[in-house]
PDB file of C-alpha atoms in Angstrom:
ATOM      1  CA  VAL G   1      12.911 -13.230   2.167  1.00 60.00           C
ATOM      2  CA  PHE G   2      15.058 -14.919  -0.702  1.00 61.00           C
ATOM      3  CA  GLU G   3      16.677 -16.879   1.394  1.00 66.00           C
ATOM      4  CA  GLU G   4      13.919 -18.251   2.733  1.00 68.00           C
ATOM      5  CA  LEU G   5      12.629 -18.501  -1.030  1.00 69.00           C
ATOM      6  CA  ILE G   6      15.600 -21.045  -2.181  1.00 69.00           C
ATOM      7  CA  GLY G   7      16.438 -22.205   1.794  1.00 72.00           C
ATOM      8  CA  ALA G   8      20.004 -21.258   1.258  1.00 69.00           C
ATOM      9  CA  ARG G   9      21.644 -21.086   5.005  1.00 75.00           C
ATOM     10  CA  SER G  10      25.407 -20.018   3.549  1.00 79.00           C
ATOM     11  CA  PHE G  11      26.760 -16.862   4.961  1.00 82.00           C
ATOM     12  CA  LEU G  12      27.615 -15.568   1.399  1.00 83.00           C
ATOM     13  CA  ILE G  13      23.914 -16.305   0.041  1.00 79.00           C
ATOM     14  CA  LYS G  14      22.434 -14.045   2.796  1.00 78.00           C
ATOM     15  CA  ILE G  15      25.113 -11.309   2.029  1.00 83.00           C
ATOM     16  CA  ALA G  16      23.946 -11.441  -1.439  1.00 82.00           C
ATOM     17  CA  ALA G  17      20.406 -11.894  -0.568  1.00 79.00           C
ATOM     18  CA  THR G  18      21.074  -8.419   1.838  1.00 81.00           C
ATOM     19  CA  PHE G  19      22.707  -6.688  -1.198  1.00 84.00           C
ATOM     20  CA  LEU G  20      19.914  -7.207  -3.761  1.00 81.00           C
ATOM     21  CA  THR G  21      17.815  -6.972  -1.487  1.00 80.00           C
ATOM     22  CA  LEU G  22      18.816  -3.187  -0.961  1.00 85.00           C
ATOM     23  CA  GLY G  23      20.655  -2.665  -4.581  1.00 84.00           C
ATOM     24  CA  VAL G  24      17.449  -2.911  -6.881  1.00 76.00           C
ATOM     25  CA  PRO G  25      15.499  -0.531  -5.220  1.00 78.00           C
ATOM     26  CA  LEU G  26      18.731   1.879  -4.879  1.00 82.00           C
ATOM     27  CA  LEU G  27      19.185   1.211  -8.481  1.00 79.00           C
ATOM     28  CA  ILE G  28      15.650   1.820  -9.828  1.00 75.00           C
ATOM     29  CA  VAL G  29      15.439   5.130  -7.342  1.00 77.00           C
ATOM     30  CA  ALA G  30      18.327   6.490  -8.582  1.00 79.00           C
ATOM     31  CA  ILE G  31      17.404   5.842 -12.499  1.00 79.00           C
ATOM     32  CA  PRO G  32      16.847   9.284 -14.084  1.00 79.00           C
ATOM     33  CA  VAL G  33      13.039   9.697 -15.773  1.00 74.00           C
ATOM     34  CA  GLU G  34      11.299  12.026 -17.830  1.00 71.00           C
ATOM     35  CA  SER G  35       8.639  13.665 -16.448  1.00 67.00           C
ATOM     36  CA  GLY G  36       6.985  16.678 -17.880  1.00 66.00           C
ATOM     37  CA  GLY G  37       9.951  17.400 -20.435  1.00 72.00           C
ATOM     38  CA  LYS G  38      12.332  17.424 -17.449  1.00 76.00           C
ATOM     39  CA  THR G  39      14.344  14.477 -16.223  1.00 79.00           C
ATOM     40  CA  ILE G  40      13.851  13.541 -12.784  1.00 77.00           C
ATOM     41  CA  SER G  41      15.134  11.590 -10.216  1.00 77.00           C
ATOM     42  CA  ALA G  42      12.859   8.491  -9.702  1.00 75.00           C
ATOM     43  CA  TYR G  43      12.510   8.896  -6.199  1.00 76.00           C
ATOM     44  CA  LYS G  44      10.613  11.841  -6.985  1.00 77.00           C
ATOM     45  CA  MET G  45       8.407  10.773  -9.429  1.00 77.00           C
ATOM     46  CA  ILE G  46       6.919   7.920  -6.945  1.00 80.00           C
ATOM     47  CA  TRP G  47       7.569   9.666  -3.328  1.00 83.00           C
ATOM     48  CA  PRO G  48       3.795  10.429  -3.639  1.00 84.00           C
ATOM     49  CA  ILE G  49       2.511   6.737  -4.126  1.00 86.00           C
ATOM     50  CA  PHE G  50       5.012   6.029  -1.569  1.00 85.00           C
ATOM     51  CA  GLY G  51       2.857   8.256   1.021  1.00 88.00           C
ATOM     52  CA  ALA G  52      -0.126   6.769  -0.165  1.00 89.00           C
ATOM     53  CA  THR G  53       0.785   3.333   0.090  1.00 89.00           C
ATOM     54  CA  ASN G  54       2.132   4.221   4.129  1.00 91.00           C
ATOM     55  CA  GLN G  55      -0.889   5.602   4.502  1.00 90.00           C
ATOM     56  CA  LEU G  56      -3.203   2.814   2.855  1.00 88.00           C
ATOM     57  CA  LEU G  57      -1.575   0.103   4.928  1.00 90.00           C
ATOM     58  CA  GLY G  58      -2.282   2.290   8.213  1.00 92.00           C
ATOM     59  CA  GLY G  59      -6.087   2.356   7.160  1.00 89.00           C
ATOM     60  CA  LEU G  60      -6.028  -1.270   6.147  1.00 86.00           C
ATOM     61  CA  ALA G  61      -4.879  -2.172   9.350  1.00 91.00           C
ATOM     62  CA  LEU G  62      -7.188  -0.709  11.178  1.00 91.00           C
ATOM     63  CA  LEU G  63      -9.483  -2.080   8.492  1.00 87.00           C
ATOM     64  CA  THR G  64      -8.210  -5.802   9.787  1.00 86.00           C
ATOM     65  CA  LEU G  65      -8.826  -4.786  13.212  1.00 87.00           C
ATOM     66  CA  ALA G  66     -11.981  -3.312  12.671  1.00 85.00           C
ATOM     67  CA  VAL G  67     -13.057  -6.891  11.228  1.00 82.00           C
ATOM     68  CA  TRP G  68     -11.302  -8.900  14.503  1.00 83.00           C
ATOM     69  CA  LEU G  69     -13.705  -6.486  16.709  1.00 83.00           C
ATOM     70  CA  ASN G  70     -16.585  -7.831  14.887  1.00 80.00           C
ATOM     71  CA  ARG G  71     -16.294 -10.988  16.511  1.00 74.00           C
ATOM     72  CA  PRO G  72     -18.364 -12.296  19.651  1.00 71.00           C
ATOM     73  CA  TRP G  73     -15.036 -12.132  21.828  1.00 67.00           C
ATOM     74  CA  GLY G  74     -13.586  -9.052  20.149  1.00 60.00           C
ATOM     75  CA  SER G  75     -15.308  -5.903  21.694  1.00 66.00           C
ATOM     76  CA  THR G  76     -17.982  -3.552  22.337  1.00 75.00           C
ATOM     77  CA  VAL G  77     -19.765  -1.490  20.018  1.00 76.00           C
ATOM     78  CA  ARG G  78     -18.139   1.899  21.041  1.00 79.00           C
ATOM     79  CA  SER G  79     -14.383   0.413  20.491  1.00 80.00           C
ATOM     80  CA  LEU G  80     -16.085  -1.013  16.577  1.00 82.00           C
ATOM     81  CA  LEU G  81     -17.327   2.213  15.870  1.00 86.00           C
ATOM     82  CA  PHE G  82     -13.986   4.235  17.313  1.00 87.00           C
ATOM     83  CA  VAL G  83     -12.227   1.900  15.202  1.00 88.00           C
ATOM     84  CA  LEU G  84     -14.339   2.486  11.667  1.00 87.00           C
ATOM     85  CA  ILE G  85     -14.486   6.200  11.900  1.00 91.00           C
ATOM     86  CA  HIS G  86     -10.955   6.359  11.838  1.00 91.00           C
ATOM     87  CA  MET G  87     -10.329   3.709   9.455  1.00 89.00           C
ATOM     88  CA  GLY G  88     -12.894   5.146   7.013  1.00 89.00           C
ATOM     89  CA  PHE G  89     -11.015   8.548   7.041  1.00 92.00           C
ATOM     90  CA  MET G  90      -8.007   6.852   6.058  1.00 91.00           C
ATOM     91  CA  ILE G  91      -8.630   5.130   3.514  1.00 89.00           C
ATOM     92  CA  VAL G  92     -11.095   7.665   1.892  1.00 91.00           C
ATOM     93  CA  VAL G  93      -8.439  10.180   1.990  1.00 92.00           C
ATOM     94  CA  THR G  94      -6.037   7.402   0.614  1.00 91.00           C
ATOM     95  CA  VAL G  95      -8.347   6.629  -2.335  1.00 91.00           C
ATOM     96  CA  VAL G  96      -8.817   9.949  -3.012  1.00 92.00           C
ATOM     97  CA  ALA G  97      -5.350  10.651  -3.506  1.00 91.00           C
ATOM     98  CA  LEU G  98      -4.410   7.833  -5.496  1.00 90.00           C
ATOM     99  CA  VAL G  99      -7.053   8.891  -7.746  1.00 91.00           C
ATOM    100  CA  GLN G 100      -5.873  12.305  -8.009  1.00 90.00           C
ATOM    101  CA  ILE G 101      -2.611  10.853  -8.646  1.00 87.00           C
ATOM    102  CA  MET G 102      -4.575   9.304 -11.747  1.00 87.00           C
ATOM    103  CA  ILE G 103      -5.989  12.022 -13.031  1.00 88.00           C
ATOM    104  CA  ARG G 104      -2.989  14.396 -12.885  1.00 84.00           C
ATOM    105  CA  CYS G 105      -0.680  11.205 -14.830  1.00 80.00           C
ATOM    106  CA  VAL G 106      -3.563  11.015 -17.413  1.00 80.00           C
ATOM    107  CA  GLY G 107      -4.117  14.838 -17.657  1.00 76.00           C
ATOM    108  CA  SER G 108      -0.810  15.982 -18.193  1.00 66.00           C
ATOM    109  CA  GLU G 109       0.582  17.004 -21.423  1.00 52.00           C
ATOM    110  CA  GLY G 110       1.205  14.175 -23.226  1.00 58.00           C
ATOM    111  CA  GLY G 111      -1.040  12.035 -21.161  1.00 65.00           C
ATOM    112  CA  LEU G 112       0.616   8.414 -20.302  1.00 65.00           C
ATOM    113  CA  SER G 113       3.196   9.403 -23.356  1.00 68.00           C
ATOM    114  CA  SER G 114       5.853  10.036 -20.375  1.00 69.00           C
ATOM    115  CA  THR G 115       7.522   6.628 -18.492  1.00 71.00           C
ATOM    116  CA  ALA G 116       7.133   8.374 -15.245  1.00 72.00           C
ATOM    117  CA  ALA G 117       3.232   8.630 -15.789  1.00 76.00           C
ATOM    118  CA  VAL G 118       2.959   5.297 -16.717  1.00 80.00           C
ATOM    119  CA  VAL G 119       4.730   4.302 -13.484  1.00 78.00           C
ATOM    120  CA  LYS G 120       2.718   6.567 -11.494  1.00 81.00           C
ATOM    121  CA  CYS G 121      -0.541   5.867 -12.960  1.00 86.00           C
ATOM    122  CA  SER G 122      -0.050   1.819 -12.897  1.00 87.00           C
ATOM    123  CA  ALA G 123       1.438   2.054  -9.748  1.00 86.00           C
ATOM    124  CA  SER G 124      -1.740   4.260  -8.182  1.00 89.00           C
ATOM    125  CA  GLY G 125      -4.473   2.047  -9.975  1.00 90.00           C
ATOM    126  CA  ILE G 126      -2.923  -1.267  -8.740  1.00 91.00           C
ATOM    127  CA  LEU G 127      -3.426  -0.030  -5.135  1.00 90.00           C
ATOM    128  CA  LEU G 128      -6.593   1.376  -5.909  1.00 91.00           C
ATOM    129  CA  LEU G 129      -7.706  -1.869  -7.164  1.00 92.00           C
ATOM    130  CA  LEU G 130      -6.025  -4.004  -4.805  1.00 87.00           C
ATOM    131  CA  SER G 131      -7.784  -1.540  -1.654  1.00 87.00           C
ATOM    132  CA  LEU G 132     -10.859  -1.460  -3.154  1.00 89.00           C
ATOM    133  CA  VAL G 133     -11.008  -5.687  -3.347  1.00 88.00           C
ATOM    134  CA  LEU G 134      -9.940  -5.370   0.558  1.00 84.00           C
ATOM    135  CA  ILE G 135     -12.050  -2.864   1.171  1.00 84.00           C
ATOM    136  CA  ALA G 136     -15.082  -5.155  -0.086  1.00 88.00           C
ATOM    137  CA  GLU G 137     -14.158  -8.471   1.908  1.00 83.00           C
ATOM    138  CA  ALA G 138     -13.923  -6.629   4.927  1.00 81.00           C
ATOM    139  CA  VAL G 139     -17.382  -4.868   4.012  1.00 82.00           C
ATOM    140  CA  ARG G 140     -18.772  -8.451   2.927  1.00 84.00           C
ATOM    141  CA  SER G 141     -17.291  -9.739   6.455  1.00 79.00           C
ATOM    142  CA  LEU G 142     -18.876  -6.964   8.820  1.00 76.00           C
ATOM    143  CA  LYS G 143     -22.347  -7.469   7.174  1.00 78.00           C
ATOM    144  CA  LEU G 144     -22.150 -11.294   8.019  1.00 72.00           C
ATOM    145  CA  GLY G 145     -21.878 -10.332  11.510  1.00 66.00           C
ATOM    146  CA  PRO G 146     -19.685 -11.658  14.482  1.00 59.00           C
ATOM    147  CA  GLU G 147     -18.908 -15.469  13.520  1.00 58.00           C
ATOM    148  CA  ALA G 148     -19.007 -17.951  17.166  1.00 45.00           C
ATOM    149  CA  PRO G 149     -15.390 -19.147  17.717  1.00 43.00           C
TER     150      PRO G 149
END
């Protein structure tokens, strides 16, 4: 991504971009953070959010498929219903998990006083907001019905 952004073709730029792409997340994950009075690795803090993000991505992929299947050339109602049931389950479970993460962060001792709680709550809130916006757009698209090509 970095190479494409700056339009570089040199081998050294490619190596630097690779180290930057892999090094920054590695540094962030390796940083120790305070959580509930204990020092833990950052990866332990973000692991539940990572899991929720993966599930949310799967649900949103199904949501995209449902919108596509709703087109006149898409498929039958049975196929659309099959996708909608699975998509609904995945998204509901993930949204509930994100809400629970936020409740635990705010309800923990000291509230949002620790860095870990702020990061977890912020990331969960952003993911929740983005998923709700995408869900609203998909519902709007599904309500409009199939469009002609």
